[in-house]
Coordinates of C-alpha atoms and ligand atoms in Angstrom, one line a residue:
X22 CA -4.8 -9.4 -38.3
X23 CA -3.7 -6.4 -36.3
X24 CA -6.5 -7.3 -33.9
X25 CA -5.7 -10.9 -33.3
X26 CA -1.9 -10.4 -33.4
X27 CA -1.5 -8.9 -29.9
X28 CA -4.1 -11.2 -28.5
X29 CA -2.1 -14.3 -29.6
X30 CA 1.0 -12.8 -28.1
X31 CA -0.7 -12.1 -24.8
X32 CA -2.2 -15.6 -24.7
X33 CA 1.2 -17.1 -25.3
X34 CA 2.6 -14.9 -22.6
X35 CA -0.2 -15.9 -20.2
X36 CA 1.2 -19.4 -20.5
X37 CA 5.0 -18.9 -20.8
X38 CA 5.0 -16.1 -18.2
X39 CA 4.2 -18.6 -15.6
X40 CA 7.9 -19.1 -15.1
X41 CA 8.1 -15.6 -13.6
X42 CA 6.0 -16.7 -10.7
X43 CA 9.2 -17.9 -9.1
X44 CA 11.1 -15.2 -7.3
X45 CA 14.6 -16.7 -6.9
X46 CA 17.1 -18.6 -9.1
X47 CA 16.8 -21.6 -6.8
X48 CA 13.0 -21.6 -7.2
X49 CA 13.2 -21.1 -10.9
X50 CA 15.6 -24.1 -11.2
X51 CA 13.4 -26.3 -9.0
X52 CA 10.3 -25.3 -10.9
X53 CA 11.7 -26.0 -14.4
X54 CA 10.1 -29.3 -15.0
X55 CA 6.9 -28.3 -13.3
X56 CA 6.5 -25.1 -15.4
X57 CA 6.9 -27.2 -18.6
X58 CA 4.1 -29.4 -17.5
X59 CA 2.1 -26.4 -16.5
X60 CA 2.5 -25.0 -20.0
X61 CA 1.4 -28.3 -21.6
X62 CA -1.6 -28.3 -19.3
X63 CA -2.6 -24.7 -20.2
X64 CA -2.1 -25.3 -23.9
X65 CA -4.4 -28.3 -23.8
X66 CA -7.2 -26.2 -22.4
X67 CA -7.7 -23.9 -25.4
X68 CA -8.3 -20.9 -23.2
X69 CA -8.8 -18.6 -26.1
X70 CA -11.5 -20.8 -27.6
X71 CA -13.1 -21.0 -24.1
X72 CA -13.2 -17.2 -23.7
X73 CA -14.7 -16.8 -27.2
X74 CA -17.4 -19.3 -26.4
X75 CA -18.3 -17.9 -23.0
X76 CA -18.4 -14.3 -24.0
X77 CA -20.4 -14.8 -27.2
X78 CA -23.9 -13.1 -27.2
X79 CA -26.2 -14.8 -24.7
X80 CA -29.6 -13.5 -23.7
X81 CA -29.9 -15.6 -20.6
X82 CA -26.6 -14.3 -19.3
X83 CA -27.6 -10.8 -20.1
X84 CA -30.7 -11.2 -17.9
X85 CA -28.5 -12.2 -14.9
X86 CA -26.1 -9.4 -15.5
X87 CA -28.9 -6.9 -15.9
X88 CA -30.4 -8.0 -12.5
X89 CA -27.0 -7.5 -10.9
X90 CA -26.8 -4.1 -12.4
X91 CA -30.2 -3.2 -11.2
X92 CA -29.4 -4.3 -7.7
X93 CA -26.3 -2.2 -7.7
X94 CA -28.1 0.9 -9.1
X95 CA -31.1 0.7 -6.7
X96 CA -29.6 -0.6 -3.6
X97 CA -26.1 -2.0 -3.3
X98 CA -24.0 1.0 -4.3
X99 CA -25.8 3.0 -1.6
X100 CA -25.2 0.2 0.8
X101 CA -21.5 0.3 0.0
X102 CA -21.4 4.0 0.5
X103 CA -23.1 3.6 3.9
X104 CA -20.4 1.1 5.0
X105 CA -17.6 3.3 3.6
X106 CA -18.9 6.1 5.9
X107 CA -18.9 3.9 8.9
X108 CA -15.5 2.1 9.0
X109 CA -15.0 -0.6 11.5
X110 CA -11.7 -2.5 12.0
X111 CA -11.3 -6.3 11.7
X112 CA -13.3 -8.5 14.0
X113 CA -15.4 -5.5 15.2
X114 CA -17.4 -5.1 12.0
X115 CA -20.8 -5.3 13.8
X116 CA -22.6 -2.6 12.0
X117 CA -21.5 -3.9 8.6
X118 CA -22.4 -7.5 9.4
X119 CA -25.8 -6.3 10.7
X120 CA -26.4 -4.2 7.5
X121 CA -25.3 -7.0 5.1
X122 CA -27.1 -9.9 6.7
X123 CA -30.3 -7.8 7.1
X124 CA -30.3 -7.2 3.4
X125 CA -29.4 -10.8 2.5
X126 CA -32.5 -11.9 4.5
X127 CA -34.6 -9.5 2.4
X128 CA -33.4 -11.2 -0.7
X129 CA -34.1 -14.7 0.4
X130 CA -30.8 -15.8 2.0
X131 CA -30.6 -17.4 5.4
X132 CA -27.7 -15.8 7.4
X133 CA -26.0 -17.5 10.3
X134 CA -23.8 -15.0 12.2
X135 CA -20.9 -16.0 14.4
X136 CA -19.0 -18.8 12.6
X137 CA -15.8 -20.7 13.6
X138 CA -15.7 -18.7 16.9
X139 CA -15.5 -15.4 15.0
X140 CA -18.3 -13.0 16.1
X141 CA -18.3 -11.1 12.8
X142 CA -18.1 -14.0 10.4
X143 CA -21.2 -15.3 8.7
X144 CA -22.6 -17.7 6.1
X145 CA -25.8 -17.1 4.2
X146 CA -27.3 -19.7 1.9
X147 CA -30.0 -18.8 -0.6
X148 CA -33.3 -20.6 0.2
X149 CA -34.9 -21.7 -3.1
X150 CA -38.6 -21.4 -3.7
X151 CA -38.4 -24.3 -6.2
X152 CA -36.4 -26.9 -4.3
X153 CA -34.3 -29.3 -6.3
X154 CA -34.3 -33.0 -5.2
X155 CA -31.1 -34.1 -3.6
X156 CA -28.0 -32.0 -3.1
X157 CA -27.5 -31.2 -6.8
X158 CA -24.7 -28.8 -7.6
X159 CA -23.1 -26.8 -8.7
X160 CA -22.4 -25.2 -5.4
X161 CA -21.4 -21.6 -5.9
X162 CA -19.6 -19.5 -3.2
X163 CA -19.0 -15.8 -2.9
X164 CA -16.7 -14.2 -0.3
X165 CA -17.7 -10.9 1.2
X166 CA -15.4 -8.6 3.2
X167 CA -16.1 -5.5 5.2
X168 CA -13.2 -4.6 7.6
X169 CA -11.6 -1.2 7.5
X170 CA -7.9 -0.4 8.0
X171 CA -6.4 0.8 11.3
X172 CA -5.2 4.3 10.7
X173 CA -3.6 7.0 12.9
X174 CA -6.8 9.0 12.7
X175 CA -9.0 6.0 13.3
X176 CA -10.5 3.3 11.1
X177 CA -10.8 4.1 7.4
X178 CA -11.8 2.2 4.3
X179 CA -8.5 2.8 2.4
X180 CA -8.8 -0.6 0.8
X181 CA -12.5 -0.2 -0.2
X182 CA -13.6 -3.5 1.5
X183 CA -16.7 -1.5 2.3
X184 CA -18.3 -2.2 -1.1
X185 CA -17.0 -5.8 -1.5
X186 CA -20.1 -7.1 0.4
X187 CA -22.6 -5.3 -1.8
X188 CA -20.8 -6.3 -5.0
X189 CA -20.7 -10.0 -4.1
X190 CA -24.3 -9.8 -2.9
X191 CA -25.6 -8.3 -6.2
X192 CA -23.9 -11.1 -8.2
X193 CA -25.0 -13.8 -5.8
X194 CA -28.6 -12.6 -5.6
X195 CA -28.8 -12.3 -9.4
X196 CA -27.6 -15.9 -10.1
X197 CA -29.6 -17.4 -7.1
X198 CA -32.9 -15.8 -8.4
X199 CA -32.1 -17.0 -11.9
X200 CA -31.5 -20.6 -11.0
X201 CA -34.6 -20.6 -8.8
X202 CA -36.9 -19.0 -11.3
X203 CA -35.7 -21.3 -14.0
X204 CA -35.8 -24.5 -11.8
X205 CA -32.1 -25.1 -12.6
X206 CA -30.0 -27.0 -10.1
X207 CA -27.4 -25.3 -8.0
X208 CA -26.9 -23.6 -4.6
X209 CA -25.6 -20.1 -3.8
X210 CA -23.8 -19.4 -0.5
X211 CA -22.2 -16.1 0.5
X212 CA -19.4 -16.1 3.2
X213 CA -18.8 -13.1 5.3
X214 CA -15.1 -13.2 6.2
X215 CA -14.0 -10.6 8.7
X216 CA -10.6 -9.1 9.4
X217 CA -8.8 -9.5 6.1
X218 CA -6.3 -6.9 7.2
X219 CA -5.5 -8.5 10.5
X220 CA -4.1 -11.6 12.1
X221 CA -4.5 -13.3 14.5
X222 CA -6.9 -14.9 14.0
X223 CA -6.6 -15.7 10.3
X224 CA -10.3 -15.7 9.7
X225 CA -10.5 -17.5 6.4
X226 CA -8.1 -20.2 7.6
X227 CA -10.1 -20.7 10.8
X228 CA -13.3 -20.9 8.8
X229 CA -11.7 -23.3 6.4
X230 CA -10.5 -25.6 9.2
X231 CA -14.1 -25.5 10.7
X232 CA -15.3 -26.9 7.4
X233 CA -17.3 -23.8 6.5
X234 CA -16.4 -23.9 2.8
X235 CA -16.8 -27.7 2.4
X236 CA -18.6 -28.7 -0.8
X237 CA -18.2 -25.4 -2.7
X238 CA -17.3 -26.0 -6.3
X239 CA -16.2 -22.5 -7.3
X240 CA -15.5 -19.4 -5.2
X241 CA -15.7 -15.8 -6.3
X242 CA -14.6 -12.5 -4.7
X243 CA -13.8 -8.9 -5.7
X244 CA -11.1 -6.5 -4.5
X245 CA -10.4 -2.8 -5.0
X246 CA -7.4 -1.9 -7.2
X247 CA -6.0 1.0 -9.2
X248 CA -5.6 -1.0 -12.5
X249 CA -7.7 -3.8 -14.0
X250 CA -5.8 -7.1 -13.6
X251 CA -6.0 -10.8 -13.5
X252 CA -3.4 -13.4 -12.4
X253 CA -1.6 -15.9 -14.7
X254 CA -2.4 -19.5 -14.1
X255 CA -0.2 -21.2 -11.5
X256 CA 0.6 -21.0 -7.9
X257 CA 1.9 -18.1 -5.8
X258 CA 1.1 -15.2 -3.6
X259 CA 1.3 -11.4 -3.9
X260 CA 3.6 -10.8 -0.9
X261 CA 5.7 -13.8 0.0
X262 CA 4.7 -16.6 2.3
X263 CA 4.4 -15.3 5.8
X264 CA 4.7 -16.7 9.4
X265 CA 3.3 -14.4 12.1
X266 CA 5.0 -15.1 15.4
X267 CA 5.0 -13.6 18.8
X268 CA 7.9 -14.0 21.3
X269 CA 6.9 -13.4 24.9
X270 CA 9.8 -13.2 27.4
X271 CA 9.3 -13.5 31.1
X272 CA 11.9 -12.4 33.6
X273 CA 11.8 -11.3 37.3
X274 CA 11.3 -7.7 38.5
X275 CA 13.8 -5.9 40.7
X276 CA 14.9 -2.4 41.7
X277 CA 17.0 -0.6 39.1
X278 CA 19.7 -0.3 41.9
X279 CA 19.9 -4.0 42.4
X280 CA 19.2 -5.4 38.9
X281 CA 21.1 -8.6 39.7
X282 CA 18.1 -9.5 41.9
X283 CA 15.9 -9.7 38.7
X284 CA 16.0 -10.9 35.2
X285 CA 15.5 -8.4 32.4
X286 CA 12.9 -9.5 29.8
X287 CA 13.4 -6.3 27.7
X288 CA 17.1 -7.1 27.5
X289 CA 16.1 -10.5 26.1
X290 CA 14.0 -8.8 23.4
X291 CA 16.9 -6.5 22.5
X292 CA 19.1 -9.6 22.2
X293 CA 16.5 -11.2 19.9
X294 CA 16.7 -8.2 17.5
X295 CA 20.5 -8.3 17.5
X296 CA 20.6 -12.1 17.0
X297 CA 18.3 -11.7 14.1
X298 CA 20.5 -9.0 12.6
X299 CA 23.4 -11.4 12.9
X300 CA 21.5 -14.1 11.0
X301 CA 20.7 -11.8 8.0
X302 CA 24.2 -12.2 6.6
X303 CA 24.0 -15.9 6.0
X304 CA 20.4 -16.7 5.1
X305 CA 19.1 -16.3 1.6
X306 CA 18.7 -12.7 0.7
X307 CA 15.0 -12.8 -0.3
X308 CA 14.0 -13.3 3.3
X309 CA 12.1 -10.5 5.0
X310 CA 12.2 -10.4 8.8
X311 CA 10.6 -7.5 10.6
X312 CA 9.4 -7.1 14.1
X313 CA 8.1 -4.6 16.6
X314 CA 8.4 -4.5 20.4
X315 CA 4.8 -4.5 21.6
X316 CA 5.6 -4.6 25.3
X317 CA 8.8 -3.5 26.8
X318 CA 8.3 -2.8 30.5
X319 CA 6.4 -0.3 32.6
X320 CA 8.9 1.9 34.3
X321 CA 12.6 2.6 34.2
X322 CA 13.2 2.0 37.9
X323 CA 11.8 -1.6 37.7
X324 CA 13.6 -4.3 35.8
X325 CA 11.1 -5.4 33.2
X326 CA 9.8 -8.9 33.9
X327 CA 7.8 -9.1 30.8
X328 CA 8.5 -8.0 27.2
X329 CA 6.9 -9.0 23.9
X330 CA 8.1 -8.8 20.3
X331 CA 5.9 -9.5 17.3
X332 CA 7.4 -10.6 14.0
X333 CA 6.3 -11.3 10.4
X334 CA 8.9 -13.7 8.8
X335 CA 8.6 -13.8 5.0
X336 CA 10.1 -15.8 2.2
X337 CA 9.0 -16.4 -1.4
X338 CA 8.3 -20.1 -0.7
X339 CA 7.2 -22.0 2.4
X340 CA 9.9 -24.6 2.2
X341 CA 12.8 -22.4 2.8
X342 CA 10.7 -20.2 5.1
X343 CA 10.8 -23.1 7.5
X344 CA 14.5 -22.8 7.7
X345 CA 14.3 -19.0 8.2
X346 CA 11.7 -19.4 10.9
X347 CA 13.9 -21.9 12.8
X348 CA 16.7 -19.4 12.8
X349 CA 14.4 -16.7 14.2
X350 CA 13.0 -19.1 16.9
X351 CA 16.5 -20.1 17.8
X352 CA 17.5 -16.5 18.0
X353 CA 14.7 -16.0 20.6
X354 CA 15.8 -19.1 22.6
X355 CA 19.4 -17.9 22.6
X356 CA 18.2 -14.5 23.8
X357 CA 16.4 -16.1 26.7
X358 CA 19.3 -18.3 27.5
X359 CA 21.8 -15.5 27.6
X360 CA 19.7 -13.3 29.8
X361 CA 18.3 -15.9 32.2
X362 CA 14.8 -15.3 31.0
X363 CA 12.2 -17.6 29.5
X364 CA 10.5 -17.3 26.1
X365 CA 7.1 -18.5 24.8
X366 CA 6.8 -18.8 21.0
X367 CA 3.3 -18.2 19.7
X368 CA 2.8 -19.0 16.0
X369 CA -0.4 -17.1 15.5
X370 CA -0.9 -17.1 11.8
X371 CA 0.5 -18.0 8.4
X372 CA -0.2 -16.9 4.8
X373 CA 0.7 -19.2 2.0
X374 CA 0.7 -19.6 -1.8
X375 CA -2.7 -19.9 -3.5
X376 CA -3.7 -21.3 -6.9
X377 CA -5.0 -19.3 -9.9
X378 CA -6.6 -20.9 -12.9
X379 CA -6.8 -19.4 -16.4
X380 CA -10.2 -21.1 -17.1
X381 CA -11.7 -18.6 -14.6
X382 CA -9.2 -15.7 -14.8
X383 CA -9.2 -15.2 -18.6
X384 CA -13.1 -15.2 -18.9
X385 CA -13.3 -12.9 -15.9
X386 CA -10.8 -10.5 -17.5
X387 CA -12.8 -10.6 -20.8
X388 CA -16.0 -9.8 -18.9
X389 CA -14.4 -7.0 -17.0
X390 CA -13.4 -5.4 -20.3
X391 CA -16.9 -6.1 -21.7
X392 CA -18.5 -4.4 -18.7
X393 CA -16.5 -1.2 -18.9
X394 CA -13.3 -1.8 -16.9
X395 CA -10.7 1.0 -17.1
X396 CA -6.9 1.3 -16.9
X397 CA -6.5 -2.3 -18.1
X398 CA -3.1 -4.1 -17.7
X399 CA -3.1 -6.5 -20.7
X400 CA -0.2 -8.6 -19.3
X401 CA -1.4 -11.2 -16.8
X402 CA -0.1 -10.6 -13.3
X403 CA 1.8 -13.0 -11.1
X404 CA 0.0 -16.3 -10.3
X405 CA -1.8 -16.0 -7.0
X406 CA -4.8 -17.2 -5.1
X407 CA -8.0 -15.2 -4.8
X408 CA -7.7 -15.0 -1.1
X409 CA -4.7 -13.6 0.8
X410 CA -4.4 -16.6 3.2
X411 CA -3.9 -19.1 0.4
X412 CA -5.9 -21.6 2.5
X413 CA -9.1 -21.4 0.6
X414 CA -7.6 -20.6 -2.8
X415 CA -5.3 -23.7 -2.7
X416 CA -8.3 -26.0 -2.0
X417 CA -11.2 -24.6 -4.0
X418 CA -10.9 -23.1 -7.5
X419 CA -12.0 -19.5 -7.7
X420 CA -11.3 -16.0 -9.0
X421 CA -11.0 -12.5 -7.5
X422 CA -12.4 -9.8 -9.7
X423 CA -10.2 -6.7 -9.8
X424 CA -11.5 -4.0 -12.0
X425 CA -10.1 -0.5 -11.4
X426 CA -12.0 1.3 -8.6
X427 CA -9.6 4.1 -7.8
X428 CA -6.8 6.1 -9.2
X429 CA -4.9 5.8 -5.9
X430 CA -2.9 3.0 -4.5
X431 CA -4.4 0.6 -1.9
X432 CA -4.4 1.6 1.7
X433 CA -4.7 5.3 1.1
X434 CA -7.1 8.0 2.2
X435 CA -7.6 8.8 -1.5
X436 CA -8.8 5.3 -2.2
X437 CA -11.3 5.6 0.6
X438 CA -12.5 9.0 -0.8
X439 CA -12.9 7.5 -4.3
X440 CA -15.1 4.7 -3.0
X441 CA -17.8 7.4 -2.8
X442 CA -17.2 8.9 -6.3
X443 CA -17.8 7.9 -9.9
X444 CA -14.6 6.0 -10.4
X445 CA -15.3 3.8 -7.4
X446 CA -19.0 3.3 -8.3
X447 CA -18.1 2.5 -11.9
X448 CA -15.5 -0.1 -11.0
X449 CA -17.8 -1.7 -8.4
X450 CA -20.5 -2.0 -11.1
X451 CA -18.0 -3.7 -13.5
X452 CA -17.0 -6.2 -10.8
X453 CA -20.6 -7.0 -10.0
X454 CA -21.6 -7.5 -13.6
X455 CA -18.6 -9.6 -14.4
X456 CA -19.0 -11.7 -11.4
X457 CA -22.7 -12.3 -12.3
X458 CA -21.7 -13.3 -15.8
X459 CA -19.1 -15.8 -14.7
X460 CA -21.4 -17.2 -12.0
X461 CA -23.9 -17.8 -14.8
X462 CA -21.4 -19.6 -16.9
X463 CA -20.2 -21.9 -14.0
X464 CA -23.9 -22.5 -13.0
X465 CA -25.3 -23.4 -16.4
X466 CA -22.4 -25.1 -18.2
X467 CA -21.4 -28.4 -16.5
X468 CA -18.7 -29.0 -19.1
X469 CA -17.1 -25.6 -18.2
X470 CA -17.1 -26.4 -14.5
X471 CA -15.5 -29.7 -15.3
X472 CA -12.8 -27.9 -17.3
X473 CA -12.1 -25.5 -14.3
X474 CA -11.8 -28.5 -12.0
X475 CA -9.5 -30.3 -14.4
X476 CA -7.1 -27.3 -14.6
X477 CA -7.3 -26.7 -10.8
X478 CA -6.5 -30.4 -10.0
X479 CA -3.6 -30.3 -12.5
X480 CA -2.0 -27.2 -11.0
X481 CA -2.6 -28.5 -7.5
X482 CA -0.7 -31.6 -8.4
X483 CA 2.1 -29.6 -10.0
X484 CA 2.3 -27.4 -6.9
X485 CA 2.9 -30.5 -4.7
X486 CA 5.6 -31.6 -7.2
X487 CA 7.2 -28.2 -7.0
X488 CA 7.2 -28.3 -3.2
X489 CA 8.9 -31.7 -3.3
X490 CA 11.5 -30.4 -5.7
X491 CA 12.2 -27.4 -3.4
X492 CA 12.7 -29.8 -0.4
X493 CA 15.5 -31.3 -2.4
X494 CA 17.0 -28.0 -3.5
X495 CA 17.3 -26.6 0.1
X496 CA 19.8 -28.9 1.6
X497 CA 21.2 -28.1 5.0
X498 CA 24.9 -28.5 5.8
X499 CA 26.0 -31.1 8.3
X500 CA 27.3 -29.5 11.4
X501 CA 29.5 -31.9 13.4
X502 CA 29.8 -32.0 17.1
X503 CA 32.9 -29.9 18.2
X504 CA 35.9 -32.0 19.2
Ligands
ZN10 ZN1 -7.8 -5.7 1.1

């Protein structure tokens, strides 16, 4: 009893905690009905029974997991170390792409490099030796990443993306070989997605829009982390919905002594920052607006005729974010107007809520524990998609494996260092084995895949309902014409 007690509590929490996905009182109010329906949906799925069924002893699954482990031991861990020692920032990951695709070829995948106008993006589909008639699914997808962070001392792998490729490859190769050897239906495709830490461009969104992920039934990915976690079921994002926007002002140059002969673009940027500060007092307090001046003129004795400011505008939901963004755009237009300059608004990227499903997250979590995960957070985390853009994770069901791979926080030199040590290697192994196990379940249990799709479709519908409720919640005042 003492064993099942806490489990029951946690499971109840996995469901009822969904309410905490909403960050603001307005959001919680708008989500009330939706959360109730979400709870009903989750309860109908018998997640506990599902986890017990999937994680029960299974010799076939063990074979796939053992192959993934062997690949990690003999090849992939070393490959990850190699990439860790050769960090390349987003969209310049040429060595990593060459290394990963060369290896994928050796294991029977057919890589295509340069996807959706992104030089360092790739797709590689496994070529079966025992072809299956027609286009029989399931179609399994694995996302690989490999970009390093931009640091003051140069590029570094402080987020351990370096071994994400090898982890995903070990799992993908293991399940692809298994399906092929046993003449079971299914396809396995890996997606090399560059520049996770950078935008523009938003690589996964561009790839999604180009149709690269079309037809994939379930997507998997891993990410480095300092505690073993999984998200609760629902919709959300780790770090608010974000609009990336660049304001480019153009003026006219003139001598410092006769500034009236020119128009000062830097002055316009300074107005923009001040205008934004004046907005902060009367927009909802959860908004985060932060910018930098990336160009501000060339010399003090010339009136700057060009200046550029780059902003991330964030809000917990995308519905009110639209209002915040309009305030910021208007602040830029007002800045231009008051300085006699002109402004160009370039919306270069957005990150949105994704969807997480318990039918994937709970078995994934159970497998991570089974395969040796450490520093386990029993409480499910906030609902969020498995990809940071929200684009892919709100369209295709999937899961990101996050077993502890470091004692340090993300984006640190210590996390980079630990990618090469035991704690990193152990966590990477856990991720690879767990991913292989869950890929096996999705590939070999059609009823399970149907259940995942049912939950995903249910949450997706509820997410739309929630957005519609928010539209009603965020009314705007009527401002009459002055008399
Ligand atoms: Zn990352």
